[in-house]
Amino acid sequence: MSSRLSENLLRLLGLLLLVGALGIAATKAPDRPLESLIQQWAPPPSEFIDLNGQLLHLRDQGPRSDRLPIVLIHGTSASLHTWEGWVKSLSKTRRVISFDLPGFGLTGPAASGDYSTEAYVKFVRALLDHLQLDRVVLGGNSLGGEIAWMVAAAAPQRVAALILVDAGGYAFEPESVPLGFQMARLPGLGALSEHVLPRSLVERSIKDVYGDPAKVNPALVERYYELNLRAGNRAALRQRFAQMSLGEQAAAIKTLQQPSLILWGAKDRLIPPINGQNFARDIAGSQLVTFPDLGHVPQEEDPLATLLPVQKFLSTLKP
């Protein structure tokens, strides 16, 4: 373990000791039932569908006449809300579909209990079938980016183009891991995380993935905090980490032939920018755009700046 990660772990342990000192009851955070979260976090155009036995929180916005819809996939512990800045603009002229992956947001835990990346790929392909989408532009951030390119590799005829935002795919050594992720991965402490969730831990975890921590405001913290309390999500996060295998499918990246836009925050400390360069190297004809002041979730941190190259890229695609 790197010295930087060891320092983060010590800070996490210190925070947990503080929690103990203040009393577990002070930070006890029981699961929230879905019904209690819908009014605030799933107003129209949100809808819930049954996808092969899995409840799915979905937003399908923009003109249905669009011949090349855009499907956006969020990352670990995030939700469809991370794309709101992009969707607000894109949906004026394009059909844009965003959703919560199983284990996150309001979709909640996977009916199968399978949180492998391969299971997520099957899930997205089933969603495309359900929505009767023959060809799409597939975009994703972090875990969502990894799912996107894996769908493109497995079903190239379904994916016309890729937008990869600080995407997973290669084995990598993080410079810093959010404390919330560290807690979920540690034996014993992970189980504790299903019952105790200090709001300060959520805030520190979000700040860790932003290039400018000052942009993390109380409303943003509240959203992440409440959606992580959705019944089953914290247990699902532990299972996801236990089933995760970094870089296992990386060889398939070189087989991708779709037009690909790669976006990366230069201040990403979770998946370092060298990974963006690796994608650009391995996907023939791809374009890499780096944002000097942004972190791991650039589409959320600065939707206006990150959307500019996306719009330019989309204008080059033929339906």
mmCIF file of C-alpha atoms in Angstrom:
data_model
loop_
_atom_site.group_PDB
_atom_site.id
_atom_site.type_symbol
_atom_site.label_atom_id
_atom_site.label_comp_id
_atom_site.label_asym_id
_atom_site.label_seq_id
_atom_site.Cartn_x
_atom_site.Cartn_y
_atom_site.Cartn_z
ATOM 1 C CA MET A 1 0.000 0.000 0.000
ATOM 2 C CA SER A 2 1.364 3.418 -0.948
ATOM 3 C CA SER A 3 2.274 5.899 1.781
ATOM 4 C CA ARG A 4 -0.458 8.257 0.552
ATOM 5 C CA LEU A 5 -3.105 5.556 0.842
ATOM 6 C CA SER A 6 -1.757 4.643 4.285
ATOM 7 C CA GLU A 7 -2.195 8.253 5.332
ATOM 8 C CA ASN A 8 -5.789 8.185 4.095
ATOM 9 C CA LEU A 9 -6.420 4.972 5.986
ATOM 10 C CA LEU A 10 -5.057 6.519 9.182
ATOM 11 C CA ARG A 11 -7.365 9.495 8.698
ATOM 12 C CA LEU A 12 -10.278 7.110 8.235
ATOM 13 C CA LEU A 13 -9.413 5.226 11.400
ATOM 14 C CA GLY A 14 -9.089 8.530 13.223
ATOM 15 C CA LEU A 15 -12.537 9.550 12.020
ATOM 16 C CA LEU A 16 -14.003 6.263 13.184
ATOM 17 C CA LEU A 17 -12.392 6.678 16.579
ATOM 18 C CA LEU A 18 -14.007 10.096 16.730
ATOM 19 C CA VAL A 19 -17.341 8.517 15.849
ATOM 20 C CA GLY A 20 -16.840 6.077 18.698
ATOM 21 C CA ALA A 21 -15.930 8.857 21.083
ATOM 22 C CA LEU A 22 -19.037 10.839 20.224
ATOM 23 C CA GLY A 23 -21.204 7.757 20.418
ATOM 24 C CA ILE A 24 -22.457 5.516 17.642
ATOM 25 C CA ALA A 25 -25.990 6.802 18.113
ATOM 26 C CA ALA A 26 -24.925 10.271 16.997
ATOM 27 C CA THR A 27 -24.069 9.030 13.497
ATOM 28 C CA LYS A 28 -26.381 6.050 13.244
ATOM 29 C CA ALA A 29 -27.954 6.112 9.791
ATOM 30 C CA PRO A 30 -30.541 3.396 9.135
ATOM 31 C CA ASP A 31 -31.540 2.449 5.608
ATOM 32 C CA ARG A 32 -34.145 4.662 3.996
ATOM 33 C CA PRO A 33 -37.075 3.006 2.180
ATOM 34 C CA LEU A 34 -37.396 3.912 -1.489
ATOM 35 C CA GLU A 35 -40.783 5.523 -0.936
ATOM 36 C CA SER A 36 -39.276 8.152 1.367
ATOM 37 C CA LEU A 37 -36.796 9.283 -1.299
ATOM 38 C CA ILE A 38 -38.934 9.448 -4.420
ATOM 39 C CA GLN A 39 -40.544 12.842 -3.912
ATOM 40 C CA GLN A 40 -37.241 14.703 -3.684
ATOM 41 C CA TRP A 41 -34.975 12.629 -5.914
ATOM 42 C CA ALA A 42 -37.308 11.197 -8.550
ATOM 43 C CA PRO A 43 -39.675 13.929 -9.723
ATOM 44 C CA PRO A 44 -40.824 13.832 -13.363
ATOM 45 C CA PRO A 45 -39.424 12.875 -15.810
ATOM 46 C CA SER A 46 -38.157 10.074 -13.551
ATOM 47 C CA GLU A 47 -39.914 6.749 -13.955
ATOM 48 C CA PHE A 48 -39.489 3.259 -12.556
ATOM 49 C CA ILE A 49 -39.614 0.202 -14.770
ATOM 50 C CA ASP A 50 -39.277 -3.521 -14.226
ATOM 51 C CA LEU A 51 -36.318 -4.802 -16.236
ATOM 52 C CA ASN A 52 -36.279 -8.590 -16.060
ATOM 53 C CA GLY A 53 -37.204 -8.527 -12.378
ATOM 54 C CA GLN A 54 -34.959 -5.581 -11.497
ATOM 55 C CA LEU A 55 -36.546 -2.283 -10.465
ATOM 56 C CA LEU A 56 -34.875 0.519 -12.439
ATOM 57 C CA HIS A 57 -34.908 4.289 -11.929
ATOM 58 C CA LEU A 58 -34.796 5.850 -15.385
ATOM 59 C CA ARG A 59 -35.070 9.199 -17.151
ATOM 60 C CA ASP A 60 -35.782 9.238 -20.897
ATOM 61 C CA GLN A 61 -35.736 12.833 -22.119
ATOM 62 C CA GLY A 62 -35.697 14.728 -25.406
ATOM 63 C CA PRO A 63 -37.268 14.016 -28.808
ATOM 64 C CA ARG A 64 -38.184 10.384 -29.456
ATOM 65 C CA SER A 65 -37.529 11.053 -33.143
ATOM 66 C CA ASP A 66 -33.784 11.177 -32.490
ATOM 67 C CA ARG A 67 -32.256 8.390 -34.595
ATOM 68 C CA LEU A 68 -29.121 8.127 -32.441
ATOM 69 C CA PRO A 69 -30.054 8.403 -28.744
ATOM 70 C CA ILE A 70 -27.452 9.104 -26.084
ATOM 71 C CA VAL A 71 -27.262 6.730 -23.102
ATOM 72 C CA LEU A 72 -25.287 7.881 -20.051
ATOM 73 C CA ILE A 73 -23.963 5.613 -17.277
ATOM 74 C CA HIS A 74 -22.791 6.927 -13.899
ATOM 75 C CA GLY A 75 -19.962 5.661 -11.689
ATOM 76 C CA THR A 76 -19.622 3.973 -8.289
ATOM 77 C CA SER A 77 -21.835 5.418 -5.524
ATOM 78 C CA ALA A 78 -23.240 8.015 -7.934
ATOM 79 C CA SER A 79 -26.613 8.228 -9.684
ATOM 80 C CA LEU A 80 -28.230 9.555 -12.843
ATOM 81 C CA HIS A 81 -28.171 12.996 -11.195
ATOM 82 C CA THR A 82 -24.466 13.303 -12.006
ATOM 83 C CA TRP A 83 -25.442 13.946 -15.660
ATOM 84 C CA GLU A 84 -28.094 16.612 -15.003
ATOM 85 C CA GLY A 85 -25.938 19.473 -16.310
ATOM 86 C CA TRP A 86 -25.348 17.676 -19.613
ATOM 87 C CA VAL A 87 -28.896 16.374 -19.971
ATOM 88 C CA LYS A 88 -30.467 19.797 -19.448
ATOM 89 C CA SER A 89 -28.707 21.058 -22.557
ATOM 90 C CA LEU A 90 -28.517 17.937 -24.711
ATOM 91 C CA SER A 91 -32.169 16.972 -24.315
ATOM 92 C CA LYS A 92 -33.283 20.170 -26.068
ATOM 93 C CA THR A 93 -32.355 18.543 -29.372
ATOM 94 C CA ARG A 94 -31.330 14.956 -28.560
ATOM 95 C CA ARG A 95 -32.936 11.967 -26.873
ATOM 96 C CA VAL A 96 -30.939 11.336 -23.695
ATOM 97 C CA ILE A 97 -31.393 8.343 -21.417
ATOM 98 C CA SER A 98 -29.867 8.172 -17.947
ATOM 99 C CA PHE A 99 -30.518 5.659 -15.180
ATOM 100 C CA ASP A 100 -29.318 4.364 -11.822
ATOM 101 C CA LEU A 101 -27.244 1.193 -12.007
ATOM 102 C CA PRO A 102 -28.228 -1.691 -9.716
ATOM 103 C CA GLY A 103 -26.696 -1.088 -6.290
ATOM 104 C CA PHE A 104 -26.793 2.687 -6.587
ATOM 105 C CA GLY A 105 -29.192 5.606 -6.592
ATOM 106 C CA LEU A 106 -32.878 4.746 -6.422
ATOM 107 C CA THR A 107 -32.602 1.528 -8.418
ATOM 108 C CA GLY A 108 -31.307 -0.178 -5.305
ATOM 109 C CA PRO A 109 -29.647 -3.573 -4.871
ATOM 110 C CA ALA A 110 -29.296 -6.016 -7.751
ATOM 111 C CA ALA A 111 -31.960 -8.682 -7.758
ATOM 112 C CA SER A 112 -29.229 -11.190 -8.712
ATOM 113 C CA GLY A 113 -26.642 -10.072 -6.148
ATOM 114 C CA ASP A 114 -24.131 -9.986 -9.018
ATOM 115 C CA TYR A 115 -22.161 -6.721 -9.176
ATOM 116 C CA SER A 116 -19.453 -7.824 -11.569
ATOM 117 C CA THR A 117 -18.747 -5.552 -14.505
ATOM 118 C CA GLU A 118 -19.877 -8.360 -16.818
ATOM 119 C CA ALA A 119 -23.276 -8.388 -15.059
ATOM 120 C CA TYR A 120 -23.567 -4.631 -15.570
ATOM 121 C CA VAL A 121 -22.788 -5.088 -19.280
ATOM 122 C CA LYS A 122 -25.612 -7.616 -19.594
ATOM 123 C CA PHE A 123 -27.886 -5.232 -17.713
ATOM 124 C CA VAL A 124 -27.213 -2.335 -20.098
ATOM 125 C CA ARG A 125 -27.719 -4.540 -23.137
ATOM 126 C CA ALA A 126 -31.049 -5.695 -21.665
ATOM 127 C CA LEU A 127 -32.034 -2.057 -21.166
ATOM 128 C CA LEU A 128 -31.241 -1.247 -24.801
ATOM 129 C CA ASP A 129 -33.431 -4.180 -25.823
ATOM 130 C CA HIS A 130 -36.253 -3.067 -23.529
ATOM 131 C CA LEU A 131 -36.189 0.463 -24.962
ATOM 132 C CA GLN A 132 -35.876 -0.950 -28.501
ATOM 133 C CA LEU A 133 -32.718 1.030 -29.202
ATOM 134 C CA ASP A 134 -30.802 -0.470 -32.110
ATOM 135 C CA ARG A 135 -27.825 1.948 -32.072
ATOM 136 C CA VAL A 136 -26.812 4.511 -29.468
ATOM 137 C CA VAL A 137 -24.048 6.836 -28.396
ATOM 138 C CA LEU A 138 -22.894 5.322 -25.116
ATOM 139 C CA GLY A 139 -21.240 7.499 -22.486
ATOM 140 C CA GLY A 140 -20.010 6.732 -19.014
ATOM 141 C CA ASN A 141 -17.985 8.030 -16.096
ATOM 142 C CA SER A 142 -15.598 5.853 -14.051
ATOM 143 C CA LEU A 143 -17.330 2.462 -13.605
ATOM 144 C CA GLY A 144 -19.930 3.680 -16.102
ATOM 145 C CA GLY A 145 -17.192 4.326 -18.648
ATOM 146 C CA GLU A 146 -15.852 0.823 -18.197
ATOM 147 C CA ILE A 147 -19.326 -0.614 -18.713
ATOM 148 C CA ALA A 148 -19.781 1.569 -21.815
ATOM 149 C CA TRP A 149 -16.668 0.402 -23.650
ATOM 150 C CA MET A 150 -17.298 -3.218 -22.623
ATOM 151 C CA VAL A 151 -20.794 -3.038 -24.144
ATOM 152 C CA ALA A 152 -19.215 -1.558 -27.290
ATOM 153 C CA ALA A 153 -16.708 -4.417 -27.431
ATOM 154 C CA ALA A 154 -19.344 -7.092 -26.846
ATOM 155 C CA ALA A 155 -21.998 -5.639 -29.178
ATOM 156 C CA PRO A 156 -20.262 -3.254 -31.593
ATOM 157 C CA GLN A 157 -23.313 -3.061 -33.848
ATOM 158 C CA ARG A 158 -25.304 -1.465 -31.006
ATOM 159 C CA VAL A 159 -22.817 1.316 -30.152
ATOM 160 C CA ALA A 160 -22.246 4.013 -32.769
ATOM 161 C CA ALA A 161 -19.828 6.043 -30.644
ATOM 162 C CA LEU A 162 -18.317 6.249 -27.163
ATOM 163 C CA ILE A 163 -17.866 9.088 -24.683
ATOM 164 C CA LEU A 164 -15.520 7.939 -21.920
ATOM 165 C CA VAL A 165 -15.212 10.232 -18.892
ATOM 166 C CA ASP A 166 -12.398 9.289 -16.470
ATOM 167 C CA ALA A 167 -13.297 5.721 -17.336
ATOM 168 C CA GLY A 168 -12.213 2.511 -15.701
ATOM 169 C CA GLY A 169 -10.617 -0.260 -17.722
ATOM 170 C CA TYR A 170 -6.932 -0.608 -16.936
ATOM 171 C CA ALA A 171 -5.285 -1.800 -13.750
ATOM 172 C CA PHE A 172 -4.194 1.349 -11.950
ATOM 173 C CA GLU A 173 -2.718 2.657 -8.704
ATOM 174 C CA PRO A 174 -4.888 5.449 -7.264
ATOM 175 C CA GLU A 175 -3.224 8.464 -5.751
ATOM 176 C CA SER A 176 -6.122 8.815 -3.324
ATOM 177 C CA VAL A 177 -9.215 6.734 -2.578
ATOM 178 C CA PRO A 178 -12.321 8.374 -1.070
ATOM 179 C CA LEU A 179 -12.622 7.514 2.618
ATOM 180 C CA GLY A 180 -16.119 6.156 2.093
ATOM 181 C CA PHE A 181 -14.777 3.616 -0.415
ATOM 182 C CA GLN A 182 -11.979 2.639 1.958
ATOM 183 C CA MET A 183 -14.431 2.085 4.778
ATOM 184 C CA ALA A 184 -16.675 -0.123 2.628
ATOM 185 C CA ARG A 185 -13.703 -2.268 1.585
ATOM 186 C CA LEU A 186 -12.271 -2.956 5.047
ATOM 187 C CA PRO A 187 -13.340 -6.139 6.898
ATOM 188 C CA GLY A 188 -15.364 -5.263 9.971
ATOM 189 C CA LEU A 189 -15.517 -1.564 9.193
ATOM 190 C CA GLY A 190 -17.411 -2.348 6.016
ATOM 191 C CA ALA A 191 -20.159 -3.983 8.045
ATOM 192 C CA LEU A 192 -20.213 -0.940 10.332
ATOM 193 C CA SER A 193 -20.715 1.313 7.302
ATOM 194 C CA GLU A 194 -24.120 -0.300 6.715
ATOM 195 C CA HIS A 195 -25.367 1.186 9.983
ATOM 196 C CA VAL A 196 -23.259 4.303 10.583
ATOM 197 C CA LEU A 197 -22.709 7.042 8.016
ATOM 198 C CA PRO A 198 -21.295 10.356 9.231
ATOM 199 C CA ARG A 199 -22.326 13.133 6.869
ATOM 200 C CA SER A 200 -18.768 14.455 7.212
ATOM 201 C CA LEU A 201 -17.476 11.192 5.730
ATOM 202 C CA VAL A 202 -19.700 11.662 2.670
ATOM 203 C CA GLU A 203 -18.547 15.260 2.288
ATOM 204 C CA ARG A 204 -14.862 14.326 2.524
ATOM 205 C CA SER A 205 -15.353 11.536 -0.010
ATOM 206 C CA ILE A 206 -16.947 13.873 -2.553
ATOM 207 C CA LYS A 207 -14.272 16.511 -2.029
ATOM 208 C CA ASP A 208 -11.652 13.849 -2.687
ATOM 209 C CA VAL A 209 -12.932 13.316 -6.255
ATOM 210 C CA TYR A 210 -13.412 16.991 -7.124
ATOM 211 C CA GLY A 211 -10.577 19.037 -8.576
ATOM 212 C CA ASP A 212 -11.796 22.034 -6.581
ATOM 213 C CA PRO A 213 -13.240 20.897 -3.214
ATOM 214 C CA ALA A 214 -14.775 24.367 -2.727
ATOM 215 C CA LYS A 215 -17.392 23.414 -5.344
ATOM 216 C CA VAL A 216 -18.813 20.765 -3.013
ATOM 217 C CA ASN A 217 -21.843 22.453 -1.470
ATOM 218 C CA PRO A 218 -24.369 21.250 1.153
ATOM 219 C CA ALA A 219 -27.009 20.397 -1.476
ATOM 220 C CA LEU A 220 -24.578 18.105 -3.287
ATOM 221 C CA VAL A 221 -23.576 16.397 -0.038
ATOM 222 C CA GLU A 222 -27.240 15.932 0.865
ATOM 223 C CA ARG A 223 -27.944 14.194 -2.437
ATOM 224 C CA TYR A 224 -25.079 11.745 -2.142
ATOM 225 C CA TYR A 225 -25.832 11.154 1.536
ATOM 226 C CA GLU A 226 -29.526 10.390 1.080
ATOM 227 C CA LEU A 227 -29.125 8.227 -2.020
ATOM 228 C CA ASN A 228 -26.452 6.150 -0.304
ATOM 229 C CA LEU A 229 -28.978 5.508 2.484
ATOM 230 C CA ARG A 230 -31.436 3.932 0.013
ATOM 231 C CA ALA A 231 -32.207 0.496 1.439
ATOM 232 C CA GLY A 232 -29.621 -2.035 0.265
ATOM 233 C CA ASN A 233 -27.136 0.370 -1.339
ATOM 234 C CA ARG A 234 -24.458 0.221 1.344
ATOM 235 C CA ALA A 235 -24.466 -3.568 1.402
ATOM 236 C CA ALA A 236 -24.349 -3.526 -2.406
ATOM 237 C CA LEU A 237 -21.269 -1.288 -2.360
ATOM 238 C CA ARG A 238 -19.422 -3.783 -0.181
ATOM 239 C CA GLN A 239 -20.388 -6.602 -2.548
ATOM 240 C CA ARG A 240 -19.310 -4.563 -5.584
ATOM 241 C CA PHE A 241 -15.840 -4.017 -4.148
ATOM 242 C CA ALA A 242 -15.544 -7.707 -3.245
ATOM 243 C CA GLN A 243 -16.406 -8.689 -6.836
ATOM 244 C CA MET A 244 -14.313 -6.039 -8.588
ATOM 245 C CA SER A 245 -11.236 -6.981 -10.622
ATOM 246 C CA LEU A 246 -9.234 -4.093 -12.083
ATOM 247 C CA GLY A 247 -7.940 -4.368 -15.635
ATOM 248 C CA GLU A 248 -9.222 -7.884 -16.258
ATOM 249 C CA GLN A 249 -10.722 -7.017 -19.654
ATOM 250 C CA ALA A 250 -8.236 -4.306 -20.697
ATOM 251 C CA ALA A 251 -7.001 -6.259 -23.733
ATOM 252 C CA ALA A 252 -10.418 -5.738 -25.363
ATOM 253 C CA ILE A 253 -9.938 -1.960 -25.458
ATOM 254 C CA LYS A 254 -7.695 -2.303 -28.516
ATOM 255 C CA THR A 255 -10.534 -3.998 -30.407
ATOM 256 C CA LEU A 256 -12.795 -0.925 -30.212
ATOM 257 C CA GLN A 257 -13.452 0.722 -33.567
ATOM 258 C CA GLN A 258 -16.200 3.207 -32.678
ATOM 259 C CA PRO A 259 -15.512 6.952 -32.850
ATOM 260 C CA SER A 260 -14.480 7.725 -29.287
ATOM 261 C CA LEU A 261 -14.204 10.913 -27.242
ATOM 262 C CA ILE A 262 -12.134 10.574 -24.086
ATOM 263 C CA LEU A 263 -12.535 13.220 -21.393
ATOM 264 C CA TRP A 264 -10.329 13.409 -18.317
ATOM 265 C CA GLY A 265 -9.886 15.627 -15.295
ATOM 266 C CA ALA A 266 -6.181 16.382 -14.860
ATOM 267 C CA LYS A 267 -6.718 16.472 -11.074
ATOM 268 C CA ASP A 268 -8.259 12.997 -10.965
ATOM 269 C CA ARG A 269 -6.582 11.267 -8.021
ATOM 270 C CA LEU A 270 -8.700 8.115 -8.172
ATOM 271 C CA ILE A 271 -8.074 7.031 -11.787
ATOM 272 C CA PRO A 272 -4.942 8.996 -12.751
ATOM 273 C CA PRO A 273 -4.812 10.885 -16.095
ATOM 274 C CA ILE A 274 -2.270 8.433 -17.522
ATOM 275 C CA ASN A 275 -5.272 6.142 -18.002
ATOM 276 C CA GLY A 276 -6.830 8.658 -20.381
ATOM 277 C CA GLN A 277 -3.632 8.623 -22.404
ATOM 278 C CA ASN A 278 -3.773 4.824 -22.460
ATOM 279 C CA PHE A 279 -7.318 4.884 -23.864
ATOM 280 C CA ALA A 280 -6.252 7.390 -26.520
ATOM 281 C CA ARG A 281 -3.318 5.158 -27.427
ATOM 282 C CA ASP A 282 -5.344 1.940 -27.619
ATOM 283 C CA ILE A 283 -8.515 3.173 -29.358
ATOM 284 C CA ALA A 284 -7.578 4.019 -32.926
ATOM 285 C CA GLY A 285 -8.696 7.460 -34.053
ATOM 286 C CA SER A 286 -9.940 8.509 -30.622
ATOM 287 C CA GLN A 287 -9.734 12.052 -29.278
ATOM 288 C CA LEU A 288 -8.533 12.940 -25.758
ATOM 289 C CA VAL A 289 -9.564 16.191 -24.050
ATOM 290 C CA THR A 290 -8.100 16.994 -20.635
ATOM 291 C CA PHE A 291 -9.465 19.578 -18.201
ATOM 292 C CA PRO A 292 -6.632 21.075 -16.105
ATOM 293 C CA ASP A 293 -8.711 22.082 -13.064
ATOM 294 C CA LEU A 294 -11.194 19.208 -12.810
ATOM 295 C CA GLY A 295 -11.175 15.904 -10.960
ATOM 296 C CA HIS A 296 -12.720 12.454 -11.287
ATOM 297 C CA VAL A 297 -16.283 13.576 -12.097
ATOM 298 C CA PRO A 298 -15.689 16.468 -14.514
ATOM 299 C CA GLN A 299 -19.176 16.246 -16.043
ATOM 300 C CA GLU A 300 -20.619 17.020 -12.599
ATOM 301 C CA GLU A 301 -17.979 19.473 -11.421
ATOM 302 C CA ASP A 302 -18.184 21.682 -14.538
ATOM 303 C CA PRO A 303 -20.947 20.537 -16.910
ATOM 304 C CA LEU A 304 -20.699 23.592 -19.172
ATOM 305 C CA ALA A 305 -16.973 23.282 -19.909
ATOM 306 C CA THR A 306 -17.062 19.507 -20.359
ATOM 307 C CA LEU A 307 -20.119 19.598 -22.611
ATOM 308 C CA LEU A 308 -18.443 21.764 -25.267
ATOM 309 C CA PRO A 309 -16.227 18.984 -26.726
ATOM 310 C CA VAL A 310 -19.151 16.564 -26.406
ATOM 311 C CA GLN A 311 -21.393 18.733 -28.556
ATOM 312 C CA LYS A 312 -18.658 19.143 -31.127
ATOM 313 C CA PHE A 313 -18.068 15.382 -31.168
ATOM 314 C CA LEU A 314 -21.778 14.600 -31.529
ATOM 315 C CA SER A 315 -22.040 16.974 -34.492
ATOM 316 C CA THR A 316 -19.591 14.787 -36.421
ATOM 317 C CA LEU A 317 -21.630 11.600 -36.032
ATOM 318 C CA LYS A 318 -23.974 10.294 -38.675
ATOM 319 C CA PRO A 319 -27.271 8.661 -37.554
#
